[in-house]
Amino acid sequence: MTLEVYKERSYARCIKDSYDFLAKNLWLITKVMMPYYVLAAMLLTLMNTLFLYINVRTIANLEVEMSTLVLALATLPLLAVAIMFAQGRLFLMYRRLAGLTEHPALWKMSLKGLVGCLLSPLFFTPVPYMFYAWVMKPQADNEGQFTLKSTARKGFQYWGRMLGVVLFALFLFVVASLIFCLPYVAAVYTYFASIEGQVNFGDSVDIPTSGYIGMMLLCVLAYSLIFLFSVFFQTAVLLKYGDIFQRKTRTLDNKSEQII
């Protein structure tokens, strides 16, 4: 499994190559990434279940236990750590597939993953170029091309090119995520309809225990698939970064040849 990051590509080619990368290597990517994604999905499901329980208690005009609120809030840092290490593992995979010789420790790449999650609201700015330049930064001989000043300048210079891929890939990712979530959303809607019927009209709630377990499993499955498909979005943005870097490098080489 290889990923040719530094290659000139059109917008459509970045999307297609990202899809091909995920489709052709789905089993290997799943084997590498799914343990991290399932853990994050389980923590998200726990949070969903707790907040669902709080909403049900609120609808029924019942007091919510403080322990439930504490547990829901305590899950947040665990979720952040799980996503952080998942992103770190993905970035390490990108570096190996791109042929970079230096492979930092997982915890170092995980910190970059945490920064990436915190910066995600800024993905409609020059941040994507700067961030992926930071993630894919090589060692020693090319280090001067990856300073904060140089990457910020290139980020602003090629903002429009990055934005086009970010928007289109994000649109496809959101559509796929909505499809993955449909079974779980339908189950939750049915559950809430049953609770409201019981509270407002005195109907009986005939949901078996297996129904609750099935709803949680649907949630874990939906979040796991969403995390897995996020590789498509991230790879498309990475490939556009590689395209811009390669074009810039070729331009500089041509200028050097003309000078000589």
CSV table of C-alpha atoms in Angstrom, one decimal:
chain,number,residue,atom,x,y,z
A,1,MET,CA,0.0,0.0,0.0
A,2,THR,CA,1.5,3.3,-1.1
A,3,LEU,CA,0.2,6.9,-1.4
A,4,GLU,CA,1.9,9.2,-3.9
A,5,VAL,CA,1.3,12.5,-2.0
A,6,TYR,CA,3.7,14.8,-3.9
A,7,LYS,CA,2.2,14.7,-7.4
A,8,GLU,CA,0.4,17.3,-9.5
A,9,ARG,CA,-3.3,16.7,-9.5
A,10,SER,CA,-6.5,18.5,-10.5
A,11,TYR,CA,-9.3,19.1,-8.0
A,12,ALA,CA,-11.3,16.1,-9.4
A,13,ARG,CA,-8.1,13.9,-9.4
A,14,CYS,CA,-7.6,14.6,-5.7
A,15,ILE,CA,-11.1,13.5,-4.9
A,16,LYS,CA,-10.9,10.4,-7.2
A,17,ASP,CA,-7.4,9.4,-5.9
A,18,SER,CA,-8.6,9.7,-2.3
A,19,TYR,CA,-11.6,7.5,-3.0
A,20,ASP,CA,-9.4,5.0,-4.8
A,21,PHE,CA,-7.0,4.9,-2.0
A,22,LEU,CA,-9.8,4.2,0.5
A,23,ALA,CA,-11.6,1.7,-1.7
A,24,LYS,CA,-8.5,-0.3,-2.8
A,25,ASN,CA,-6.9,-0.4,0.6
A,26,LEU,CA,-10.1,-0.6,2.7
A,27,TRP,CA,-9.2,-3.8,4.5
A,28,LEU,CA,-5.7,-2.6,5.4
A,29,ILE,CA,-6.9,0.8,6.5
A,30,THR,CA,-9.7,-0.9,8.5
A,31,LYS,CA,-7.2,-3.2,10.2
A,32,VAL,CA,-4.9,-0.3,11.1
A,33,MET,CA,-7.4,2.3,12.1
A,34,MET,CA,-10.6,0.6,13.2
A,35,PRO,CA,-9.4,-0.3,16.8
A,36,TYR,CA,-8.9,3.4,17.4
A,37,TYR,CA,-12.2,4.4,15.7
A,38,VAL,CA,-14.2,1.7,17.5
A,39,LEU,CA,-12.9,2.9,20.9
A,40,ALA,CA,-13.8,6.5,20.0
A,41,ALA,CA,-17.2,5.4,18.7
A,42,MET,CA,-17.9,3.5,22.0
A,43,LEU,CA,-17.1,6.6,24.0
A,44,LEU,CA,-19.3,8.7,21.8
A,45,THR,CA,-22.1,6.2,22.1
A,46,LEU,CA,-21.7,6.3,25.9
A,47,MET,CA,-22.1,10.1,25.8
A,48,ASN,CA,-25.1,9.8,23.5
A,49,THR,CA,-26.7,7.3,25.8
A,50,LEU,CA,-26.1,9.4,28.9
A,51,PHE,CA,-27.5,12.6,27.2
A,52,LEU,CA,-30.4,10.5,25.9
A,53,TYR,CA,-31.1,9.4,29.4
A,54,ILE,CA,-31.0,13.0,30.7
A,55,ASN,CA,-33.4,14.1,28.0
A,56,VAL,CA,-35.8,11.3,28.8
A,57,ARG,CA,-35.7,12.2,32.5
A,58,THR,CA,-36.4,15.8,31.6
A,59,ILE,CA,-39.3,14.9,29.4
A,60,ALA,CA,-40.8,12.8,32.2
A,61,ASN,CA,-40.3,15.7,34.6
A,62,LEU,CA,-37.9,13.6,36.7
A,63,GLU,CA,-34.8,14.7,38.5
A,64,VAL,CA,-31.5,14.0,36.8
A,65,GLU,CA,-28.9,12.4,39.1
A,66,MET,CA,-25.7,14.3,39.5
A,67,SER,CA,-23.6,11.2,38.9
A,68,THR,CA,-25.0,11.0,35.4
A,69,LEU,CA,-23.9,14.5,34.6
A,70,VAL,CA,-20.5,13.9,36.1
A,71,LEU,CA,-20.1,10.7,34.1
A,72,ALA,CA,-21.1,12.4,30.8
A,73,LEU,CA,-18.6,15.2,31.4
A,74,ALA,CA,-15.9,12.8,32.4
A,75,THR,CA,-16.3,11.0,29.1
A,76,LEU,CA,-15.2,14.1,27.2
A,77,PRO,CA,-11.5,14.0,28.0
A,78,LEU,CA,-11.4,10.2,27.3
A,79,LEU,CA,-13.0,10.9,23.9
A,80,ALA,CA,-10.5,13.6,23.1
A,81,VAL,CA,-7.6,11.3,23.9
A,82,ALA,CA,-9.1,8.5,21.8
A,83,ILE,CA,-9.5,10.8,18.8
A,84,MET,CA,-6.1,12.3,19.4
A,85,PHE,CA,-4.4,8.9,19.1
A,86,ALA,CA,-6.5,7.9,16.2
A,87,GLN,CA,-5.4,10.9,14.3
A,88,GLY,CA,-1.8,10.4,15.3
A,89,ARG,CA,-1.9,6.8,14.0
A,90,LEU,CA,-3.4,8.1,10.7
A,91,PHE,CA,-0.7,10.7,10.3
A,92,LEU,CA,2.0,8.1,10.9
A,93,MET,CA,0.4,5.9,8.2
A,94,TYR,CA,0.4,8.9,5.8
A,95,ARG,CA,4.1,9.5,6.4
A,96,ARG,CA,5.1,5.9,5.8
A,97,LEU,CA,3.0,5.6,2.7
A,98,ALA,CA,4.4,8.8,1.3
A,99,GLY,CA,7.9,7.4,1.7
A,100,LEU,CA,9.2,9.8,4.4
A,101,THR,CA,12.1,8.3,6.2
A,102,GLU,CA,11.5,9.9,9.7
A,103,HIS,CA,8.7,8.3,11.7
A,104,PRO,CA,8.1,10.2,15.0
A,105,ALA,CA,6.7,8.5,18.1
A,106,LEU,CA,3.0,7.9,18.2
A,107,TRP,CA,2.4,10.3,21.1
A,108,LYS,CA,4.1,13.1,19.1
A,109,MET,CA,1.9,12.6,16.1
A,110,SER,CA,-1.1,12.3,18.4
A,111,LEU,CA,-0.4,15.8,19.8
A,112,LYS,CA,-0.5,17.0,16.2
A,113,GLY,CA,-3.8,15.1,15.8
A,114,LEU,CA,-5.2,17.0,18.9
A,115,VAL,CA,-4.1,20.3,17.4
A,116,GLY,CA,-5.8,19.3,14.1
A,117,CYS,CA,-9.0,18.6,15.9
A,118,LEU,CA,-8.8,22.0,17.7
A,119,LEU,CA,-8.1,23.7,14.4
A,120,SER,CA,-10.8,22.0,12.4
A,121,PRO,CA,-13.2,25.0,12.6
A,122,LEU,CA,-10.5,26.9,10.8
A,123,PHE,CA,-10.3,24.5,7.8
A,124,PHE,CA,-11.9,27.2,5.6
A,125,THR,CA,-8.7,29.4,6.0
A,126,PRO,CA,-5.1,28.9,5.0
A,127,VAL,CA,-4.8,26.5,8.0
A,128,PRO,CA,-5.1,23.2,6.0
A,129,TYR,CA,-1.9,23.8,4.0
A,130,MET,CA,0.0,24.9,7.0
A,131,PHE,CA,-1.2,22.0,9.1
A,132,TYR,CA,-0.4,19.3,6.6
A,133,ALA,CA,3.0,20.8,5.9
A,134,TRP,CA,3.6,20.5,9.7
A,135,VAL,CA,2.3,16.9,9.8
A,136,MET,CA,4.3,15.8,6.7
A,137,LYS,CA,7.4,17.8,7.5
A,138,PRO,CA,10.6,15.9,6.5
A,139,GLN,CA,13.9,16.1,8.3
A,140,ALA,CA,17.2,18.0,7.9
A,141,ASP,CA,17.7,18.9,4.2
A,142,ASN,CA,14.2,20.2,3.4
A,143,GLU,CA,13.5,21.7,6.8
A,144,GLY,CA,13.9,25.3,5.6
A,145,GLN,CA,10.9,24.9,3.4
A,146,PHE,CA,8.6,24.1,6.3
A,147,THR,CA,9.1,27.0,8.7
A,148,LEU,CA,6.0,28.7,10.0
A,149,LYS,CA,6.7,31.8,7.9
A,150,SER,CA,7.1,29.9,4.6
A,151,THR,CA,4.1,27.6,5.2
A,152,ALA,CA,1.9,30.6,6.3
A,153,ARG,CA,2.9,32.5,3.1
A,154,LYS,CA,2.1,29.5,0.9
A,155,GLY,CA,-1.1,28.8,2.9
A,156,PHE,CA,-2.4,32.3,2.1
A,157,GLN,CA,-1.1,32.2,-1.5
A,158,TYR,CA,-2.9,28.9,-2.3
A,159,TRP,CA,-5.9,29.3,0.0
A,160,GLY,CA,-8.4,29.1,-2.9
A,161,ARG,CA,-7.0,25.9,-4.3
A,162,MET,CA,-7.1,24.2,-0.9
A,163,LEU,CA,-10.6,25.6,-0.2
A,164,GLY,CA,-12.1,24.0,-3.3
A,165,VAL,CA,-11.0,20.5,-2.3
A,166,VAL,CA,-12.0,21.1,1.3
A,167,LEU,CA,-15.5,22.1,0.4
A,168,PHE,CA,-16.2,19.4,-2.1
A,169,ALA,CA,-14.6,16.6,0.0
A,170,LEU,CA,-16.4,17.9,3.1
A,171,PHE,CA,-19.7,17.9,1.3
A,172,LEU,CA,-19.3,14.2,0.3
A,173,PHE,CA,-18.2,13.3,3.8
A,174,VAL,CA,-21.3,15.0,5.3
A,175,VAL,CA,-23.7,13.2,2.9
A,176,ALA,CA,-22.1,9.9,3.7
A,177,SER,CA,-22.2,10.5,7.4
A,178,LEU,CA,-25.9,11.3,7.2
A,179,ILE,CA,-26.5,8.0,5.4
A,180,PHE,CA,-24.5,6.1,8.0
A,181,CYS,CA,-26.6,7.7,10.8
A,182,LEU,CA,-30.0,7.1,9.4
A,183,PRO,CA,-30.7,3.7,11.1
A,184,TYR,CA,-29.6,5.1,14.5
A,185,VAL,CA,-31.6,8.3,14.1
A,186,ALA,CA,-34.7,6.3,13.2
A,187,ALA,CA,-34.2,4.1,16.3
A,188,VAL,CA,-33.8,7.2,18.5
A,189,TYR,CA,-36.8,8.9,17.0
A,190,THR,CA,-38.9,5.7,17.7
A,191,TYR,CA,-37.6,5.6,21.2
A,192,PHE,CA,-38.5,9.2,21.9
A,193,ALA,CA,-41.9,8.8,20.3
A,194,SER,CA,-42.6,5.9,22.7
A,195,ILE,CA,-41.5,7.9,25.8
A,196,GLU,CA,-43.6,10.9,24.8
A,197,GLY,CA,-46.6,8.7,24.2
A,198,GLN,CA,-46.1,7.2,27.7
A,199,VAL,CA,-45.7,10.7,29.4
A,200,ASN,CA,-48.5,12.5,27.5
A,201,PHE,CA,-51.0,9.7,26.9
A,202,GLY,CA,-50.2,7.0,29.3
A,203,ASP,CA,-49.2,4.5,26.6
A,204,SER,CA,-47.1,1.5,27.6
A,205,VAL,CA,-43.5,1.3,26.5
A,206,ASP,CA,-42.9,-2.1,25.1
A,207,ILE,CA,-39.2,-1.8,24.1
A,208,PRO,CA,-37.3,-4.9,25.1
A,209,THR,CA,-33.8,-4.8,26.5
A,210,SER,CA,-32.5,-6.1,23.2
A,211,GLY,CA,-33.9,-2.9,21.6
A,212,TYR,CA,-31.8,-0.7,23.8
A,213,ILE,CA,-28.7,-2.8,23.1
A,214,GLY,CA,-29.4,-2.8,19.4
A,215,MET,CA,-29.8,1.0,19.4
A,216,MET,CA,-26.4,1.4,21.1
A,217,LEU,CA,-24.8,-1.1,18.6
A,218,LEU,CA,-26.2,0.9,15.7
A,219,CYS,CA,-24.7,4.0,17.3
A,220,VAL,CA,-21.2,2.4,17.6
A,221,LEU,CA,-21.5,1.1,14.0
A,222,ALA,CA,-22.5,4.5,12.6
A,223,TYR,CA,-19.7,6.4,14.4
A,224,SER,CA,-17.1,3.8,13.4
A,225,LEU,CA,-18.1,4.1,9.7
A,226,ILE,CA,-18.1,7.9,10.0
A,227,PHE,CA,-14.6,7.9,11.4
A,228,LEU,CA,-13.4,5.4,8.8
A,229,PHE,CA,-14.9,7.5,5.9
A,230,SER,CA,-13.2,10.6,7.4
A,231,VAL,CA,-10.0,9.1,6.0
A,232,PHE,CA,-11.4,10.0,2.5
A,233,PHE,CA,-11.8,13.6,3.4
A,234,GLN,CA,-8.4,13.9,5.1
A,235,THR,CA,-6.7,12.1,2.2
A,236,ALA,CA,-8.3,14.4,-0.4
A,237,VAL,CA,-7.0,17.5,1.5
A,238,LEU,CA,-3.6,15.9,1.9
A,239,LEU,CA,-3.3,15.2,-1.8
A,240,LYS,CA,-4.2,18.8,-2.7
A,241,TYR,CA,-1.5,19.9,-0.3
A,242,GLY,CA,0.9,17.5,-2.1
A,243,ASP,CA,-0.2,18.9,-5.5
A,244,ILE,CA,0.5,22.5,-4.4
A,245,PHE,CA,3.8,21.7,-2.9
A,246,GLN,CA,4.9,19.7,-6.0
A,247,ARG,CA,3.8,22.5,-8.4
A,248,LYS,CA,5.7,25.1,-6.3
A,249,THR,CA,8.8,22.8,-6.3
A,250,ARG,CA,8.7,22.4,-10.0
A,251,THR,CA,8.3,26.1,-10.5
A,252,LEU,CA,11.4,26.8,-8.4
A,253,ASP,CA,13.4,24.1,-10.3
A,254,ASN,CA,12.5,25.7,-13.6
A,255,LYS,CA,13.6,29.1,-12.4
A,256,SER,CA,16.9,27.6,-11.2
A,257,GLU,CA,17.5,26.0,-14.6
A,258,GLN,CA,16.8,29.3,-16.4
A,259,ILE,CA,19.3,31.1,-14.2
A,260,ILE,CA,21.9,28.4,-14.9
